[in-house]
CSV table of C-alpha atoms in Angstrom, one decimal:
chain,number,residue,atom,x,y,z
A,560,MET,CA,-27.2,-8.2,68.5
A,561,THR,CA,-27.8,-4.9,66.7
A,562,THR,CA,-30.4,-4.8,63.9
A,563,PRO,CA,-28.8,-4.1,60.5
A,564,ARG,CA,-29.8,-0.7,59.3
A,565,PRO,CA,-31.5,-0.3,55.9
A,566,ARG,CA,-29.1,0.5,53.0
A,567,ALA,CA,-29.1,4.2,52.2
A,568,VAL,CA,-29.9,5.3,48.6
A,569,ARG,CA,-26.7,6.0,46.8
A,570,THR,CA,-26.1,9.0,44.6
A,571,PRO,CA,-24.3,8.4,41.3
A,572,ARG,CA,-20.5,8.1,41.7
A,573,THR,CA,-17.7,6.9,39.5
A,574,ALA,CA,-16.9,3.3,39.4
A,575,THR,CA,-13.4,4.0,40.6
A,576,ARG,CA,-14.6,5.8,43.7
A,577,ARG,CA,-17.0,3.0,44.5
A,578,LEU,CA,-14.2,0.3,44.2
A,579,THR,CA,-11.9,2.4,46.4
A,580,ALA,CA,-14.6,2.7,49.1
A,581,LEU,CA,-15.2,-1.0,49.0
A,582,ALA,CA,-11.5,-1.7,49.3
A,583,LEU,CA,-11.2,0.6,52.4
A,584,ALA,CA,-14.3,-1.0,53.9
A,585,SER,CA,-12.8,-4.5,53.5
A,586,ALA,CA,-9.5,-3.4,55.0
A,587,ALA,CA,-11.4,-2.0,58.1
A,588,VAL,CA,-13.3,-5.2,58.5
A,589,LEU,CA,-10.2,-7.4,58.2
A,590,ALA,CA,-8.2,-5.3,60.6
A,591,GLY,CA,-10.5,-6.3,63.5
A,592,CYS,CA,-13.9,-5.6,65.1
A,593,SER,CA,-15.5,-5.1,68.5
A,594,ALA,CA,-15.9,-8.2,70.7
A,595,THR,CA,-19.3,-7.2,72.0
A,596,ASN,CA,-21.1,-5.8,68.9
A,597,GLN,CA,-22.1,-7.7,65.8
A,598,ILE,CA,-20.6,-6.0,62.8
A,599,THR,CA,-22.9,-6.3,59.8
A,600,THR,CA,-20.1,-6.1,57.2
A,601,ILE,CA,-18.6,-9.3,58.6
A,602,SER,CA,-21.3,-11.1,56.7
A,603,ASP,CA,-20.4,-12.1,53.2
A,604,TYR,CA,-22.9,-10.0,51.3
A,605,PRO,CA,-22.6,-7.7,48.3
A,606,PRO,CA,-22.5,-4.0,49.4
A,607,SER,CA,-23.0,-2.6,45.9
A,608,ASP,CA,-24.3,-3.6,42.4
A,609,GLY,CA,-22.0,-6.6,42.2
A,610,VAL,CA,-21.5,-9.9,44.1
A,611,ALA,CA,-18.8,-11.2,46.5
A,612,ILE,CA,-17.2,-14.5,46.8
A,613,THR,CA,-14.3,-15.9,48.9
A,614,VAL,CA,-11.7,-18.4,47.6
A,615,ASP,CA,-9.3,-19.5,50.3
A,616,GLU,CA,-7.8,-16.2,51.6
A,617,VAL,CA,-8.7,-14.1,48.5
A,618,ARG,CA,-12.0,-12.2,48.6
A,619,ALA,CA,-13.5,-10.9,45.4
A,620,LEU,CA,-15.8,-7.9,45.9
A,621,ASN,CA,-18.4,-6.1,43.8
A,622,LEU,CA,-18.0,-8.4,40.8
A,623,LEU,CA,-20.0,-7.4,37.7
A,624,VAL,CA,-19.5,-7.2,34.0
A,625,VAL,CA,-20.0,-4.0,32.0
A,626,THR,CA,-20.9,-4.2,28.3
A,627,GLU,CA,-22.9,-2.5,25.6
A,628,ALA,CA,-24.9,-5.5,24.5
A,629,GLU,CA,-24.9,-9.3,24.4
A,630,GLY,CA,-22.0,-10.6,22.3
A,631,ALA,CA,-20.2,-7.3,22.5
A,632,PRO,CA,-16.8,-6.8,24.3
A,633,GLY,CA,-16.9,-6.2,28.0
A,634,LEU,CA,-14.9,-5.6,31.2
A,635,LEU,CA,-15.0,-7.4,34.6
A,636,VAL,CA,-15.4,-4.8,37.4
A,637,GLY,CA,-14.6,-5.5,41.1
A,638,ALA,CA,-11.8,-5.8,43.6
A,639,LEU,CA,-9.5,-8.6,44.8
A,640,SER,CA,-8.4,-8.6,48.4
A,641,ASN,CA,-5.6,-10.9,49.6
A,642,THR,CA,-5.8,-11.5,53.4
A,643,SER,CA,-3.0,-14.0,53.5
A,644,GLY,CA,0.6,-13.5,54.5
A,645,GLU,CA,1.9,-14.3,51.0
A,646,ASP,CA,1.5,-12.9,47.5
A,647,THR,CA,-0.7,-14.9,45.3
A,648,THR,CA,-2.0,-15.2,41.7
A,649,VAL,CA,-5.7,-15.2,41.0
A,650,THR,CA,-7.0,-16.5,37.7
A,651,LEU,CA,-10.2,-15.0,36.5
A,652,THR,CA,-12.3,-16.5,33.7
A,653,VAL,CA,-15.5,-14.7,32.6
A,654,GLU,CA,-17.9,-16.6,30.4
A,655,GLY,CA,-17.1,-15.5,26.8
A,656,GLY,CA,-13.6,-14.5,27.6
A,657,GLU,CA,-10.1,-15.9,28.2
A,658,ALA,CA,-8.5,-16.6,31.5
A,659,VAL,CA,-6.6,-13.7,33.0
A,660,GLU,CA,-4.1,-13.9,35.8
A,661,VAL,CA,-3.9,-11.1,38.4
A,662,ASP,CA,-1.1,-10.8,40.9
A,663,VAL,CA,-2.5,-9.8,44.3
A,664,PRO,CA,0.1,-8.8,47.0
A,665,SER,CA,-0.1,-10.0,50.6
A,666,ALA,CA,-2.6,-7.9,52.6
A,667,GLY,CA,-3.2,-5.9,49.4
A,668,THR,CA,-6.1,-5.1,47.1
A,669,VAL,CA,-6.2,-4.9,43.3
A,670,LEU,CA,-9.0,-2.9,41.6
A,671,MET,CA,-10.4,-4.2,38.3
A,672,GLY,CA,-12.0,-1.7,36.0
A,673,GLY,CA,-10.8,1.4,37.9
A,674,THR,CA,-9.9,4.2,35.4
A,675,ASP,CA,-8.0,6.5,37.8
A,676,ALA,CA,-7.5,4.6,41.0
A,677,PRO,CA,-5.4,6.1,43.8
A,678,GLY,CA,-1.7,5.3,43.6
A,679,ARG,CA,-1.7,3.0,46.6
A,680,TYR,CA,-3.9,0.5,44.8
A,681,ARG,CA,-2.8,-1.8,42.1
A,682,THR,CA,-5.1,-2.1,39.1
A,683,ALA,CA,-5.8,-4.8,36.5
A,684,GLU,CA,-7.9,-5.1,33.4
A,685,VAL,CA,-9.9,-8.3,32.8
A,686,PRO,CA,-11.4,-8.0,29.3
A,687,VAL,CA,-14.2,-10.2,27.9
A,688,ALA,CA,-14.1,-10.8,24.2
A,689,ALA,CA,-17.9,-11.4,23.8
A,690,VAL,CA,-20.2,-11.1,26.9
A,691,ALA,CA,-22.5,-14.1,27.0
A,692,ALA,CA,-25.5,-12.3,28.4
A,693,PRO,CA,-27.3,-9.0,27.7
A,694,PRO,CA,-27.3,-6.1,30.1
A,695,GLY,CA,-29.8,-6.9,32.9
A,696,GLY,CA,-28.9,-10.6,32.7
A,697,MET,CA,-26.3,-12.7,34.5
A,698,THR,CA,-23.0,-14.3,33.4
A,699,SER,CA,-20.5,-16.5,35.2
A,700,VAL,CA,-17.1,-15.8,36.6
A,701,THR,CA,-14.6,-18.6,37.7
A,702,ILE,CA,-12.0,-17.6,40.2
A,703,SER,CA,-9.0,-19.8,40.9
A,704,THR,CA,-6.1,-19.6,43.4
A,705,PRO,CA,-3.2,-22.0,43.9
A,706,ALA,CA,-4.3,-22.8,47.5
A,707,GLY,CA,-8.1,-22.6,47.2
A,708,GLY,CA,-8.8,-24.2,43.9
A,709,SER,CA,-11.7,-22.9,41.7
A,710,SER,CA,-15.1,-21.5,42.4
A,711,SER,CA,-17.7,-20.0,40.1
A,712,VAL,CA,-20.3,-17.3,40.7
A,713,SER,CA,-23.0,-15.6,38.7
A,714,VAL,CA,-22.5,-11.9,38.4
A,715,PRO,CA,-24.8,-9.2,36.9
A,716,VAL,CA,-24.2,-7.6,33.5
A,717,LEU,CA,-24.7,-3.9,33.3
A,718,ASP,CA,-24.4,-1.2,30.6
A,719,GLY,CA,-24.0,2.6,30.7
A,720,THR,CA,-27.5,3.2,32.1
A,721,LEU,CA,-25.9,3.9,35.4
A,722,ALA,CA,-23.6,6.9,35.0
A,723,GLU,CA,-20.8,5.5,37.0
A,724,TYR,CA,-20.2,2.7,34.5
A,725,ALA,CA,-20.4,4.9,31.3
A,726,PRO,CA,-16.7,5.7,31.4
A,727,LEU,CA,-15.9,2.0,31.3
A,728,LEU,CA,-17.9,1.6,28.1
A,729,GLU,CA,-15.9,4.4,26.6
A,730,GLN,CA,-12.8,2.4,27.3
A,731,LEU,CA,-14.3,-0.3,25.2
A,732,GLY,CA,-15.0,2.1,22.4
A,733,ALA,CA,-18.8,1.9,23.0
A,734,THR,CA,-20.8,5.1,23.2
A,735,PRO,CA,-24.4,4.1,24.1
A,736,ALA,CA,-26.8,6.9,23.6
A,737,PRO,CA,-29.0,7.7,26.6
A,738,SER,CA,-32.8,7.4,26.1
A,739,GLY,CA,-34.4,10.5,24.6
A,740,THR,CA,-31.3,11.6,22.7
A,741,PRO,CA,-32.4,14.2,20.1
A,742,ALA,CA,-31.8,13.6,16.5
A,743,PRO,CA,-28.6,14.9,14.9
A,744,SER,CA,-28.6,18.5,13.8
A,745,PRO,CA,-29.4,18.8,10.1
A,746,THR,CA,-26.9,20.1,7.6
A,747,PRO,CA,-27.4,23.6,6.1
A,748,GLY,CA,-28.8,22.0,3.0
A,749,GLU,CA,-31.3,20.0,5.0
A,750,THR,CA,-32.7,23.0,6.8
A,751,GLN,CA,-33.7,24.7,3.6
A,752,GLU,CA,-37.5,24.7,3.0
A,753,ALA,CA,-38.8,22.3,0.4
A,754,SER,CA,-40.5,25.3,-1.3
A,755,GLU,CA,-37.1,27.0,-1.7
A,756,PRO,CA,-34.9,24.8,-3.8
A,757,GLN,CA,-31.2,25.3,-3.7
A,758,GLN,CA,-29.6,27.3,-6.5
A,759,GLY,CA,-29.4,25.2,-9.7
A,760,GLN,CA,-31.9,22.6,-8.3
A,761,ASP,CA,-35.4,22.1,-9.7
A,762,ALA,CA,-38.3,22.8,-7.4
A,763,ASP,CA,-39.5,19.3,-8.1
A,764,PRO,CA,-36.5,17.1,-7.3
A,765,GLU,CA,-38.5,13.9,-7.3
A,766,GLY,CA,-39.8,14.5,-10.8
A,767,GLU,CA,-43.4,14.1,-9.7
A,768,GLY,CA,-44.6,17.3,-11.5
A,769,GLU,CA,-44.5,18.2,-15.1
A,770,ARG,CA,-42.3,21.0,-16.3
A,771,GLY,CA,-43.6,23.5,-18.7
A,772,ASP,CA,-47.2,23.4,-17.6
A,773,SER,CA,-48.9,26.8,-17.4
């Protein structure tokens, strides 16, 4: 048995590229493996920021929720891979959201939260009306299939701190400011020195001094 190698440090990538890479990795694993070497990716472990769970012959990969704050709208991110010989419908219910049905074709993969996925992949949006946990916390996702019943799993909640998830927040209309954001530029009137009042304005706008003193 070979010893699993340590995970390499990832450089920031877009969420779509990450989901696509996961889908390709899953396809390679499901296609077959060596009879003499242990393949690490056969084990059901999360290869990225999210978690994985298998329900019957549907495997959910890299599941996580992106939101700006607790109670704010969010999106479920991940991929659904159907290893069966028949098309199926997967029902996803995120805590704080309504159930969403996603059709997954036989031997196919559907990406959730991909903004510009390659044409060979189907995409789906699973919105959450009000995420039940803050970024950095965990929330639950229930996955149901006609053949496998229902299973629930805890998934991480992330915000736009990681650059690859920032575009997803923009889809939600959220524009979180990064730490250290400079203050907005002042208007021309605000840049004028206090000792130089605008034309027609008293030098003592607050009325603290007395006019007419000499």
